[in-house]
PDB file of C-alpha atoms and ligand atoms in Angstrom:
ATOM      1  CA  LEU A  97     -82.151  55.709 187.860  1.00 71.00           C
ATOM      2  CA  ALA A  98     -81.961  57.593 191.145  1.00 80.00           C
ATOM      3  CA  LYS A  99     -85.275  58.795 192.464  1.00 82.00           C
ATOM      4  CA  ARG A 100     -84.448  62.385 191.587  1.00 82.00           C
ATOM      5  CA  GLU A 101     -83.671  61.424 187.990  1.00 82.00           C
ATOM      6  CA  ARG A 102     -86.802  59.399 187.696  1.00 82.00           C
ATOM      7  CA  HIS A 103     -88.725  62.386 188.838  1.00 82.00           C
ATOM      8  CA  ALA A 104     -86.991  64.598 186.290  1.00 82.00           C
ATOM      9  CA  VAL A 105     -87.828  62.135 183.464  1.00 78.00           C
ATOM     10  CA  ARG A 106     -91.498  61.936 184.431  1.00 79.00           C
ATOM     11  CA  ARG A 107     -91.573  65.655 184.608  1.00 79.00           C
ATOM     12  CA  PHE A 108     -90.034  65.960 181.177  1.00 74.00           C
ATOM     13  CA  GLN A 109     -92.574  63.455 179.716  1.00 73.00           C
ATOM     14  CA  ALA A 110     -95.400  65.306 181.350  1.00 75.00           C
ATOM     15  CA  ASP A 111     -94.243  68.592 179.870  1.00 76.00           C
ATOM     16  CA  LEU A 112     -93.818  67.008 176.415  1.00 70.00           C
ATOM     17  CA  GLY A 113     -97.309  65.560 176.655  1.00 75.00           C
ATOM     18  CA  GLN A 114     -98.688  68.843 177.668  1.00 77.00           C
ATOM     19  CA  ALA A 115     -96.931  70.623 174.780  1.00 78.00           C
ATOM     20  CA  ALA A 116     -98.308  68.129 172.313  1.00 77.00           C
ATOM     21  CA  MET A 117    -101.752  68.466 173.877  1.00 72.00           C
ATOM     22  CA  GLU A 118    -101.522  72.210 173.595  1.00 78.00           C
ATOM     23  CA  GLN A 119    -100.585  71.980 169.933  1.00 78.00           C
ATOM     24  CA  LEU A 120    -103.482  69.654 169.315  1.00 79.00           C
ATOM     25  CA  GLU A 121    -105.949  71.894 171.099  1.00 86.00           C
ATOM     26  CA  LEU A 122    -104.614  74.947 169.416  1.00 88.00           C
ATOM     27  CA  GLY A 123    -105.022  73.148 166.003  1.00 91.00           C
ATOM     28  CA  GLN A 124    -108.681  72.428 166.806  1.00 94.00           C
ATOM     29  CA  ALA A 125    -109.210  75.901 168.096  1.00 94.00           C
ATOM     30  CA  LEU A 126    -107.670  77.402 164.971  1.00 96.00           C
ATOM     31  CA  ARG A 127    -110.061  75.349 162.800  1.00 96.00           C
ATOM     32  CA  ARG A 128    -112.948  76.856 164.752  1.00 96.00           C
ATOM     33  CA  ALA A 129    -111.345  80.305 164.642  1.00 97.00           C
ATOM     34  CA  LEU A 130    -111.356  80.193 160.849  1.00 97.00           C
ATOM     35  CA  GLU A 131    -115.009  79.244 160.879  1.00 96.00           C
ATOM     36  CA  ASN A 132    -115.940  81.797 163.576  1.00 96.00           C
ATOM     37  CA  GLY A 133    -114.072  84.683 162.030  1.00 97.00           C
ATOM     38  CA  GLU A 134    -111.475  85.165 164.853  1.00 98.00           C
ATOM     39  CA  LEU A 135    -108.654  85.973 162.428  1.00 98.00           C
ATOM     40  CA  ARG A 136    -107.771  89.569 161.760  1.00 98.00           C
ATOM     41  CA  LEU A 137    -105.438  91.394 159.360  1.00 98.00           C
ATOM     42  CA  HIS A 138    -103.266  94.176 160.564  1.00 98.00           C
ATOM     43  CA  TYR A 139    -101.594  96.438 158.052  1.00 98.00           C
ATOM     44  CA  GLN A 140     -98.151  98.049 157.964  1.00 98.00           C
ATOM     45  CA  PRO A 141     -97.422 100.845 155.514  1.00 98.00           C
ATOM     46  CA  ILE A 142     -94.617 100.504 152.967  1.00 98.00           C
ATOM     47  CA  VAL A 143     -93.708 104.087 152.098  1.00 98.00           C
ATOM     48  CA  ASP A 144     -91.863 105.877 149.297  1.00 98.00           C
ATOM     49  CA  ALA A 145     -88.347 106.415 150.693  1.00 98.00           C
ATOM     50  CA  GLN A 146     -88.166 110.058 149.553  1.00 98.00           C
ATOM     51  CA  THR A 147     -91.676 111.323 150.217  1.00 98.00           C
ATOM     52  CA  LEU A 148     -92.617 108.866 152.975  1.00 97.00           C
ATOM     53  CA  GLU A 149     -96.042 108.595 151.332  1.00 97.00           C
ATOM     54  CA  PRO A 150     -97.586 105.121 151.670  1.00 97.00           C
ATOM     55  CA  VAL A 151     -97.471 103.087 148.475  1.00 98.00           C
ATOM     56  CA  ALA A 152     -98.751  99.800 149.858  1.00 98.00           C
ATOM     57  CA  LEU A 153     -99.848  98.049 153.048  1.00 98.00           C
ATOM     58  CA  GLU A 154     -98.483  94.675 154.141  1.00 98.00           C
ATOM     59  CA  ALA A 155    -101.204  92.474 155.413  1.00 98.00           C
ATOM     60  CA  LEU A 156    -100.128  90.578 158.555  1.00 98.00           C
ATOM     61  CA  VAL A 157    -102.431  87.991 160.040  1.00 98.00           C
ATOM     62  CA  ARG A 158    -103.359  87.857 163.734  1.00 98.00           C
ATOM     63  CA  TRP A 159    -105.683  85.654 165.796  1.00 97.00           C
ATOM     64  CA  GLN A 160    -108.059  87.309 168.210  1.00 96.00           C
ATOM     65  CA  HIS A 161    -108.226  84.327 170.544  1.00 93.00           C
ATOM     66  CA  PRO A 162    -111.137  84.504 172.990  1.00 92.00           C
ATOM     67  CA  GLN A 163    -108.978  83.579 176.005  1.00 91.00           C
ATOM     68  CA  LEU A 164    -105.422  84.232 174.957  1.00 90.00           C
ATOM     69  CA  GLY A 165    -105.951  87.619 173.349  1.00 94.00           C
ATOM     70  CA  LEU A 166    -104.373  88.806 170.127  1.00 96.00           C
ATOM     71  CA  LEU A 167    -101.843  86.215 168.887  1.00 96.00           C
ATOM     72  CA  PRO A 168     -99.034  87.000 166.504  1.00 97.00           C
ATOM     73  CA  PRO A 169     -98.524  84.713 163.408  1.00 98.00           C
ATOM     74  CA  GLY A 170     -95.458  83.184 165.101  1.00 96.00           C
ATOM     75  CA  ARG A 171     -97.802  81.560 167.553  1.00 94.00           C
ATOM     76  CA  PHE A 172    -100.228  79.922 165.146  1.00 95.00           C
ATOM     77  CA  ILE A 173     -98.731  79.698 161.635  1.00 97.00           C
ATOM     78  CA  PRO A 174     -96.706  76.674 162.752  1.00 95.00           C
ATOM     79  CA  VAL A 175     -99.876  75.164 164.180  1.00 94.00           C
ATOM     80  CA  ALA A 176    -101.670  75.803 160.914  1.00 96.00           C
ATOM     81  CA  GLU A 177     -98.878  74.050 159.082  1.00 95.00           C
ATOM     82  CA  THR A 178     -99.011  70.920 161.161  1.00 93.00           C
ATOM     83  CA  SER A 179    -102.853  70.887 161.238  1.00 93.00           C
ATOM     84  CA  GLY A 180    -103.378  71.144 157.432  1.00 95.00           C
ATOM     85  CA  LEU A 181    -104.862  74.585 157.844  1.00 97.00           C
ATOM     86  CA  MET A 182    -102.438  76.671 155.778  1.00 97.00           C
ATOM     87  CA  SER A 183    -104.489  76.400 152.634  1.00 97.00           C
ATOM     88  CA  PRO A 184    -107.781  77.746 154.137  1.00 97.00           C
ATOM     89  CA  LEU A 185    -105.859  80.291 156.119  1.00 98.00           C
ATOM     90  CA  SER A 186    -104.108  81.643 153.031  1.00 98.00           C
ATOM     91  CA  HIS A 187    -107.344  81.700 151.153  1.00 98.00           C
ATOM     92  CA  TRP A 188    -108.953  83.747 153.931  1.00 98.00           C
ATOM     93  CA  VAL A 189    -106.009  86.204 154.085  1.00 98.00           C
ATOM     94  CA  LEU A 190    -106.091  86.783 150.336  1.00 98.00           C
ATOM     95  CA  ARG A 191    -109.826  87.476 150.205  1.00 98.00           C
ATOM     96  CA  GLU A 192    -109.920  89.598 153.362  1.00 98.00           C
ATOM     97  CA  ALA A 193    -106.996  91.698 152.146  1.00 98.00           C
ATOM     98  CA  CYS A 194    -108.835  92.238 148.807  1.00 98.00           C
ATOM     99  CA  ALA A 195    -112.076  93.094 150.543  1.00 98.00           C
ATOM    100  CA  GLN A 196    -110.422  95.635 152.836  1.00 98.00           C
ATOM    101  CA  LEU A 197    -108.367  97.150 150.021  1.00 98.00           C
ATOM    102  CA  SER A 198    -111.450  97.729 147.943  1.00 98.00           C
ATOM    103  CA  HIS A 199    -112.923  99.884 150.790  1.00 96.00           C
ATOM    104  CA  LEU A 200    -109.641 101.701 151.402  1.00 96.00           C
ATOM    105  CA  ARG A 201    -109.272 102.514 147.787  1.00 96.00           C
ATOM    106  CA  ALA A 202    -112.382 104.778 148.029  1.00 94.00           C
ATOM    107  CA  ARG A 203    -110.058 107.171 149.858  1.00 93.00           C
ATOM    108  CA  TRP A 204    -106.625 106.152 148.450  1.00 95.00           C
ATOM    109  CA  PRO A 205    -107.174 105.050 144.883  1.00 96.00           C
ATOM    110  CA  ALA A 206    -103.610 104.049 144.157  1.00 97.00           C
ATOM    111  CA  LEU A 207    -103.041 102.105 147.382  1.00 98.00           C
ATOM    112  CA  ARG A 208    -101.829  98.540 147.013  1.00 98.00           C
ATOM    113  CA  VAL A 209    -101.775  95.653 149.486  1.00 98.00           C
ATOM    114  CA  THR A 210     -99.123  92.919 149.870  1.00 98.00           C
ATOM    115  CA  VAL A 211     -99.994  89.376 150.961  1.00 98.00           C
ATOM    116  CA  ASN A 212     -97.640  86.853 152.394  1.00 98.00           C
ATOM    117  CA  VAL A 213     -97.788  83.446 150.844  1.00 98.00           C
ATOM    118  CA  ALA A 214     -95.960  80.382 152.137  1.00 97.00           C
ATOM    119  CA  PRO A 215     -94.098  78.336 149.577  1.00 96.00           C
ATOM    120  CA  GLN A 216     -96.507  75.345 149.679  1.00 96.00           C
ATOM    121  CA  GLN A 217     -99.511  77.567 148.966  1.00 97.00           C
ATOM    122  CA  PHE A 218     -97.638  79.462 146.326  1.00 98.00           C
ATOM    123  CA  VAL A 219     -97.040  76.307 144.244  1.00 97.00           C
ATOM    124  CA  GLU A 220    -100.608  74.973 144.619  1.00 96.00           C
ATOM    125  CA  ALA A 221    -101.977  74.394 141.127  1.00 95.00           C
ATOM    126  CA  ASP A 222    -104.912  76.704 141.557  1.00 96.00           C
ATOM    127  CA  PHE A 223    -103.150  79.567 143.315  1.00 98.00           C
ATOM    128  CA  ALA A 224    -103.122  81.925 140.351  1.00 97.00           C
ATOM    129  CA  ASP A 225    -106.846  81.163 139.814  1.00 97.00           C
ATOM    130  CA  GLN A 226    -107.528  81.977 143.508  1.00 98.00           C
ATOM    131  CA  VAL A 227    -105.817  85.297 143.129  1.00 98.00           C
ATOM    132  CA  SER A 228    -107.659  86.158 139.849  1.00 98.00           C
ATOM    133  CA  ALA A 229    -110.994  85.209 141.451  1.00 98.00           C
ATOM    134  CA  ALA A 230    -110.320  87.394 144.510  1.00 98.00           C
ATOM    135  CA  LEU A 231    -109.382  90.320 142.285  1.00 98.00           C
ATOM    136  CA  HIS A 232    -112.460  89.885 140.185  1.00 98.00           C
ATOM    137  CA  ASP A 233    -114.807  89.426 143.132  1.00 98.00           C
ATOM    138  CA  PHE A 234    -113.619  92.669 144.765  1.00 98.00           C
ATOM    139  CA  GLY A 235    -113.257  94.734 141.641  1.00 98.00           C
ATOM    140  CA  LEU A 236    -109.493  95.160 141.832  1.00 98.00           C
ATOM    141  CA  ASP A 237    -106.927  95.396 139.062  1.00 98.00           C
ATOM    142  CA  PRO A 238    -103.890  93.012 139.104  1.00 98.00           C
ATOM    143  CA  LYS A 239    -101.511  95.754 140.371  1.00 98.00           C
ATOM    144  CA  ALA A 240    -103.653  96.127 143.526  1.00 98.00           C
ATOM    145  CA  VAL A 241    -102.180  92.981 145.103  1.00 98.00           C
ATOM    146  CA  ILE A 242     -98.504  92.172 145.489  1.00 98.00           C
ATOM    147  CA  ILE A 243     -97.613  88.602 146.448  1.00 98.00           C
ATOM    148  CA  GLU A 244     -94.821  88.295 148.978  1.00 98.00           C
ATOM    149  CA  VAL A 245     -92.814  85.056 148.749  1.00 97.00           C
ATOM    150  CA  THR A 246     -89.316  84.028 149.846  1.00 94.00           C
ATOM    151  CA  GLU A 247     -86.734  83.356 147.222  1.00 92.00           C
ATOM    152  CA  GLY A 248     -86.967  79.584 147.996  1.00 90.00           C
ATOM    153  CA  ALA A 249     -90.522  79.551 146.710  1.00 93.00           C
ATOM    154  CA  VAL A 250     -89.555  80.706 143.238  1.00 92.00           C
ATOM    155  CA  VAL A 251     -86.202  78.929 142.582  1.00 87.00           C
ATOM    156  CA  GLY A 252     -87.851  75.535 141.925  1.00 90.00           C
ATOM    157  CA  ASP A 253     -89.609  74.710 138.647  1.00 93.00           C
ATOM    158  CA  ALA A 254     -93.094  74.818 140.030  1.00 95.00           C
ATOM    159  CA  GLY A 255     -92.567  78.115 141.832  1.00 95.00           C
ATOM    160  CA  PHE A 256     -90.896  79.654 138.802  1.00 94.00           C
ATOM    161  CA  LEU A 257     -93.806  78.705 136.517  1.00 95.00           C
ATOM    162  CA  GLN A 258     -96.310  79.996 139.099  1.00 96.00           C
ATOM    163  CA  ALA A 259     -94.399  83.305 139.239  1.00 96.00           C
ATOM    164  CA  GLU A 260     -94.514  83.569 135.501  1.00 94.00           C
ATOM    165  CA  GLU A 261     -98.228  82.854 135.413  1.00 96.00           C
ATOM    166  CA  LEU A 262     -98.908  85.568 137.979  1.00 97.00           C
ATOM    167  CA  ASP A 263     -96.609  87.879 136.044  1.00 95.00           C
ATOM    168  CA  SER A 264     -98.439  87.329 132.835  1.00 95.00           C
ATOM    169  CA  ALA A 265    -101.708  87.975 134.686  1.00 96.00           C
ATOM    170  CA  GLY A 266    -100.214  91.415 135.481  1.00 97.00           C
ATOM    171  CA  LEU A 267     -99.348  90.878 139.170  1.00 98.00           C
ATOM    172  CA  ASP A 268     -96.137  91.987 140.866  1.00 98.00           C
ATOM    173  CA  LEU A 269     -94.180  89.750 143.141  1.00 97.00           C
ATOM    174  CA  ALA A 270     -92.036  90.735 146.102  1.00 98.00           C
ATOM    175  CA  LEU A 271     -89.084  88.640 147.248  1.00 96.00           C
ATOM    176  CA  ASP A 272     -89.456  88.625 151.015  1.00 96.00           C
ATOM    177  CA  ASP A 273     -86.644  88.372 153.647  1.00 95.00           C
ATOM    178  CA  PHE A 274     -83.939  88.740 150.994  1.00 94.00           C
ATOM    179  CA  GLY A 275     -80.399  88.410 152.347  1.00 90.00           C
ATOM    180  CA  THR A 276     -81.061  85.552 154.749  1.00 85.00           C
ATOM    181  CA  GLY A 277     -80.056  82.004 153.768  1.00 77.00           C
ATOM    182  CA  TYR A 278     -78.377  81.600 150.346  1.00 76.00           C
ATOM    183  CA  SER A 279     -79.607  84.575 148.447  1.00 80.00           C
ATOM    184  CA  SER A 280     -78.585  84.463 144.786  1.00 79.00           C
ATOM    185  CA  ILE A 281     -77.540  88.039 144.166  1.00 79.00           C
ATOM    186  CA  SER A 282     -75.893  86.901 140.927  1.00 76.00           C
ATOM    187  CA  ARG A 283     -79.232  85.549 139.623  1.00 79.00           C
ATOM    188  CA  LEU A 284     -81.412  88.477 140.676  1.00 82.00           C
ATOM    189  CA  HIS A 285     -82.100  89.336 137.082  1.00 83.00           C
ATOM    190  CA  GLN A 286     -83.569  85.883 136.505  1.00 84.00           C
ATOM    191  CA  LEU A 287     -86.039  86.004 139.344  1.00 83.00           C
ATOM    192  CA  PRO A 288     -89.528  86.960 138.229  1.00 85.00           C
ATOM    193  CA  ALA A 289     -90.060  89.649 140.834  1.00 94.00           C
ATOM    194  CA  ARG A 290     -90.676  93.370 140.963  1.00 96.00           C
ATOM    195  CA  TRP A 291     -89.744  94.173 144.570  1.00 98.00           C
ATOM    196  CA  LEU A 292     -86.847  92.980 146.683  1.00 97.00           C
ATOM    197  CA  LYS A 293     -87.396  93.184 150.394  1.00 98.00           C
ATOM    198  CA  ILE A 294     -84.130  93.407 152.255  1.00 97.00           C
ATOM    199  CA  ASP A 295     -84.508  91.384 155.477  1.00 96.00           C
ATOM    200  CA  ARG A 296     -84.754  93.215 158.797  1.00 96.00           C
ATOM    201  CA  SER A 297     -81.614  91.516 160.189  1.00 94.00           C
ATOM    202  CA  LEU A 298     -79.463  93.280 157.461  1.00 95.00           C
ATOM    203  CA  ILE A 299     -81.049  96.618 158.257  1.00 96.00           C
ATOM    204  CA  GLN A 300     -80.426  96.117 161.961  1.00 94.00           C
ATOM    205  CA  ASP A 301     -76.756  95.354 161.293  1.00 92.00           C
ATOM    206  CA  LEU A 302     -76.194  98.568 159.446  1.00 94.00           C
ATOM    207  CA  ARG A 303     -75.092 100.174 162.718  1.00 87.00           C
ATOM    208  CA  PRO A 304     -71.433  99.175 163.353  1.00 75.00           C
ATOM    209  CA  VAL A 305     -71.183  97.335 166.657  1.00 78.00           C
ATOM    210  CA  PRO A 306     -67.941  96.093 168.190  1.00 79.00           C
ATOM    211  CA  GLU A 307     -67.066  92.497 167.249  1.00 80.00           C
ATOM    212  CA  ARG A 308     -69.605  92.555 164.468  1.00 81.00           C
ATOM    213  CA  ARG A 309     -69.225  93.755 160.883  1.00 87.00           C
ATOM    214  CA  SER A 310     -71.688  96.306 159.559  1.00 92.00           C
ATOM    215  CA  SER A 311     -73.910  95.019 156.747  1.00 93.00           C
ATOM    216  CA  ARG A 312     -73.432  98.370 155.019  1.00 94.00           C
ATOM    217  CA  PRO A 313     -71.479  97.069 152.028  1.00 93.00           C
ATOM    218  CA  ILE A 314     -74.001  94.243 151.467  1.00 92.00           C
ATOM    219  CA  VAL A 315     -76.998  96.518 151.667  1.00 96.00           C
ATOM    220  CA  ARG A 316     -75.462  99.028 149.257  1.00 96.00           C
ATOM    221  CA  ALA A 317     -74.548  96.215 146.844  1.00 93.00           C
ATOM    222  CA  LEU A 318     -77.989  94.704 147.076  1.00 94.00           C
ATOM    223  CA  ILE A 319     -79.551  98.033 146.202  1.00 97.00           C
ATOM    224  CA  THR A 320     -77.217  98.500 143.211  1.00 95.00           C
ATOM    225  CA  PHE A 321     -77.659  94.941 141.891  1.00 93.00           C
ATOM    226  CA  ALA A 322     -81.463  95.066 142.352  1.00 95.00           C
ATOM    227  CA  HIS A 323     -81.643  98.308 140.370  1.00 96.00           C
ATOM    228  CA  GLU A 324     -79.453  96.824 137.643  1.00 94.00           C
ATOM    229  CA  ALA A 325     -81.842  93.903 137.498  1.00 93.00           C
ATOM    230  CA  GLY A 326     -84.796  96.248 137.277  1.00 95.00           C
ATOM    231  CA  LEU A 327     -86.190  95.596 140.782  1.00 96.00           C
ATOM    232  CA  GLN A 328     -87.333  98.083 143.362  1.00 98.00           C
ATOM    233  CA  VAL A 329     -85.882  97.767 146.830  1.00 98.00           C
ATOM    234  CA  VAL A 330     -87.888  97.757 150.099  1.00 98.00           C
ATOM    235  CA  ALA A 331     -85.929  98.005 153.382  1.00 98.00           C
ATOM    236  CA  GLU A 332     -87.698  96.054 156.161  1.00 98.00           C
ATOM    237  CA  GLY A 333     -87.464  96.859 159.863  1.00 98.00           C
ATOM    238  CA  VAL A 334     -86.358 100.490 159.690  1.00 98.00           C
ATOM    239  CA  GLU A 335     -86.292 101.527 163.331  1.00 97.00           C
ATOM    240  CA  ASP A 336     -84.128 104.618 163.643  1.00 96.00           C
ATOM    241  CA  PRO A 337     -83.531 107.879 161.790  1.00 97.00           C
ATOM    242  CA  GLN A 338     -79.965 107.061 160.918  1.00 96.00           C
ATOM    243  CA  GLN A 339     -81.007 103.973 158.981  1.00 97.00           C
ATOM    244  CA  LEU A 340     -83.627 106.008 157.237  1.00 98.00           C
ATOM    245  CA  GLN A 341     -81.104 108.686 156.237  1.00 97.00           C
ATOM    246  CA  GLU A 342     -78.591 106.113 154.965  1.00 97.00           C
ATOM    247  CA  LEU A 343     -81.172 104.140 152.977  1.00 98.00           C
ATOM    248  CA  GLN A 344     -82.422 107.370 151.404  1.00 98.00           C
ATOM    249  CA  ASP A 345     -78.861 108.357 150.463  1.00 98.00           C
ATOM    250  CA  TRP A 346     -78.257 105.043 148.803  1.00 98.00           C
ATOM    251  CA  GLY A 347     -81.317 105.202 146.696  1.00 98.00           C
ATOM    252  CA  CYS A 348     -83.404 102.592 148.441  1.00 98.00           C
ATOM    253  CA  ASP A 349     -86.930 102.918 146.885  1.00 98.00           C
ATOM    254  CA  LEU A 350     -89.276 101.993 149.710  1.00 98.00           C
ATOM    255  CA  LEU A 351     -89.181 101.761 153.449  1.00 98.00           C
ATOM    256  CA  GLN A 352     -91.068  99.765 156.096  1.00 98.00           C
ATOM    257  CA  GLY A 353     -90.570  99.661 159.860  1.00 98.00           C
ATOM    258  CA  TYR A 354     -91.554 100.787 163.317  1.00 98.00           C
ATOM    259  CA  LEU A 355     -89.959 104.204 162.748  1.00 98.00           C
ATOM    260  CA  ILE A 356     -92.511 104.865 160.070  1.00 97.00           C
ATOM    261  CA  ALA A 357     -95.490 102.891 161.400  1.00 97.00           C
ATOM    262  CA  ARG A 358     -96.329  99.727 163.298  1.00 97.00           C
ATOM    263  CA  PRO A 359     -98.835  97.261 161.917  1.00 98.00           C
ATOM    264  CA  GLN A 360    -102.330  98.427 162.807  1.00 97.00           C
ATOM    265  CA  SER A 361    -105.913  97.250 162.571  1.00 96.00           C
ATOM    266  CA  PRO A 362    -107.530  98.815 159.469  1.00 94.00           C
ATOM    267  CA  GLU A 363    -109.744 101.088 161.702  1.00 91.00           C
ATOM    268  CA  LEU A 364    -106.689 102.663 163.297  1.00 89.00           C
ATOM    269  CA  LEU A 365    -104.638 103.120 160.083  1.00 89.00           C
ATOM    270  CA  LYS A 366    -103.458 106.642 159.655  1.00 83.00           C
ATOM    271  CA  LEU A 367    -102.221 107.076 156.130  1.00 82.00           C
TER     272      LEU A 367
HETATM  273  P1  C2E B  22     -92.523  89.102 157.504  1.00 68.27           P
HETATM  274  O1  C2E B  22     -93.327  88.825 156.299  1.00 68.27           O
HETATM  275  O2  C2E B  22     -91.101  89.334 157.368  1.00 68.27           O
HETATM  276  O3  C2E B  22     -93.292  90.388 158.157  1.00 68.27           O
HETATM  277  C1  C2E B  22     -92.597  91.418 158.886  1.00 68.27           C
HETATM  278  C2  C2E B  22     -92.573  91.187 160.346  1.00 68.27           C
HETATM  279  O4  C2E B  22     -91.746  92.169 161.001  1.00 68.27           O
HETATM  280  C3  C2E B  22     -94.026  91.438 160.995  1.00 68.27           C
HETATM  281  O5  C2E B  22     -94.138  90.608 162.120  1.00 68.27           O
HETATM  282  C4  C2E B  22     -93.878  92.875 161.412  1.00 68.27           C
HETATM  283  O6  C2E B  22     -94.764  93.194 162.510  1.00 68.27           O
HETATM  284  C5  C2E B  22     -92.460  92.918 161.885  1.00 68.27           C
HETATM  285  N1  C2E B  22     -91.895  94.276 161.818  1.00 68.27           N
HETATM  286  C6  C2E B  22     -92.174  95.255 160.950  1.00 68.27           C
HETATM  287  N2  C2E B  22     -91.425  96.381 161.152  1.00 68.27           N
HETATM  288  C7  C2E B  22     -90.603  96.056 162.175  1.00 68.27           C
HETATM  289  C8  C2E B  22     -89.601  96.798 162.881  1.00 68.27           C
HETATM  290  O7  C2E B  22     -89.260  97.958 162.618  1.00 68.27           O
HETATM  291  N3  C2E B  22     -88.945  96.169 163.900  1.00 68.27           N
HETATM  292  C9  C2E B  22     -89.206  94.838 164.234  1.00 68.27           C
HETATM  293  N4  C2E B  22     -88.582  94.283 165.288  1.00 68.27           N
HETATM  294  N5  C2E B  22     -90.193  94.115 163.640  1.00 68.27           N
HETATM  295  C10 C2E B  22     -90.882  94.749 162.616  1.00 68.27           C
HETATM  296  P2  C2E B  22     -95.374  89.667 162.379  1.00 68.27           P
HETATM  297  O8  C2E B  22     -96.667  90.338 162.000  1.00 68.27           O
HETATM  298  O9  C2E B  22     -95.356  89.022 163.743  1.00 68.27           O
HETATM  299  O10 C2E B  22     -95.248  88.503 161.251  1.00 68.27           O
HETATM  300  C11 C2E B  22     -94.210  87.551 161.352  1.00 68.27           C
HETATM  301  C12 C2E B  22     -94.188  86.717 160.134  1.00 68.27           C
HETATM  302  O11 C2E B  22     -95.322  85.906 160.004  1.00 68.27           O
HETATM  303  C13 C2E B  22     -94.080  87.453 158.872  1.00 68.27           C
HETATM  304  O12 C2E B  22     -92.779  87.929 158.637  1.00 68.27           O
HETATM  305  C14 C2E B  22     -94.521  86.366 157.829  1.00 68.27           C
HETATM  306  O13 C2E B  22     -93.476  85.595 157.511  1.00 68.27           O
HETATM  307  C15 C2E B  22     -95.522  85.604 158.679  1.00 68.27           C
HETATM  308  N6  C2E B  22     -96.887  85.961 158.305  1.00 68.27           N
HETATM  309  C16 C2E B  22     -97.608  87.117 158.679  1.00 68.27           C
HETATM  310  N7  C2E B  22     -98.843  87.097 158.135  1.00 68.27           N
HETATM  311  C17 C2E B  22     -98.861  86.016 157.288  1.00 68.27           C
HETATM  312  C18 C2E B  22     -99.924  85.542 156.358  1.00 68.27           C
HETATM  313  O14 C2E B  22    -100.983  86.101 156.248  1.00 68.27           O
HETATM  314  N8  C2E B  22     -99.588  84.379 155.714  1.00 68.27           N
HETATM  315  C19 C2E B  22     -98.343  83.751 155.876  1.00 68.27           C
HETATM  316  N9  C2E B  22     -98.124  82.644 155.191  1.00 68.27           N
HETATM  317  N10 C2E B  22     -97.451  84.202 156.688  1.00 68.27           N
HETATM  318  C20 C2E B  22     -97.669  85.331 157.393  1.00 68.27           C
HETATM  319 CA1   CA B  23     -93.543  89.727 154.374  1.00 68.27          CA
HETATM  320 CA1   CA B  24     -90.125  90.120 155.531  1.00 68.27          CA
HETATM  321 CA1   CA B  25     -89.207  88.003 158.176  1.00 68.27          CA
END
């Protein structure tokens, strides 16, 4: 190798080593963060499409890192996954969401909270028990908490059974990010869910742009199919008034997005 190339290779190895090191350090720091209470939940309202009144709040986890500031989940969920921390993280999110909802319900008695659950946590044998325990400990009814999972988590046997168990315990499920990957629109009626959340990418593509087809027919069909199957539809990532207007016209049930409200810490929530 020429000297310049050798230098480039060493540089690359050094960067790789550093990236691995940062992951490792972040993993250890995340373990401490869980113990020291550095995780936070922010909440984004999900509103009735006609009245724009909040129906639920989606709990979205953040890490208040002492040096790096407030980190979004994209920065540390992958770290949690590779460090074996997803289970304790999920457990914390579930209980924190229940604790905060029980306070919020003093002012908004019908408010609900949605909690994101990764497929591996969803299929854990004791997941339904964890949920029941959290509801019990914070004095909440089963309709207070909606579990958000992607379709992939409920198509397998274990996921399907888990969904049925939660359903018979009275909980509602939301299918998150619907419309990405191979979504089974033809099997919607078989999926044990109450809400269907249309992925942000489909809402973004409603606006016709040159060289790119509008997602309008898909979104309208999804709403129709979901209603036929007895599901309510949530549109994610609503950012402009035209999207809002169209979704209202098409009978979409619920809306979520920056146009309505950004995720906020519970103290700053304006409902
Ligand atoms: P998600 O479940 O699809 O959550 C919605 C994401 O879209 C959130 O990003 C939210 O801030 C963002 N968002 C909402 N409205 C708009 C909008 O109008 N425009 C745009 N551009 N974005 C919008 P966030 O909080 O960074 O979360 C990213 C992902 O991290 C979530 O996607 C979810 O998959 C995951 N996540 C968040 N909290 C948890 C958690 O507690 N547990 C697990 N397992 N995953 C979580
Ligand atoms: Ca979600
Ligand atoms: Ca989503
Ligand atoms: Ca998403």
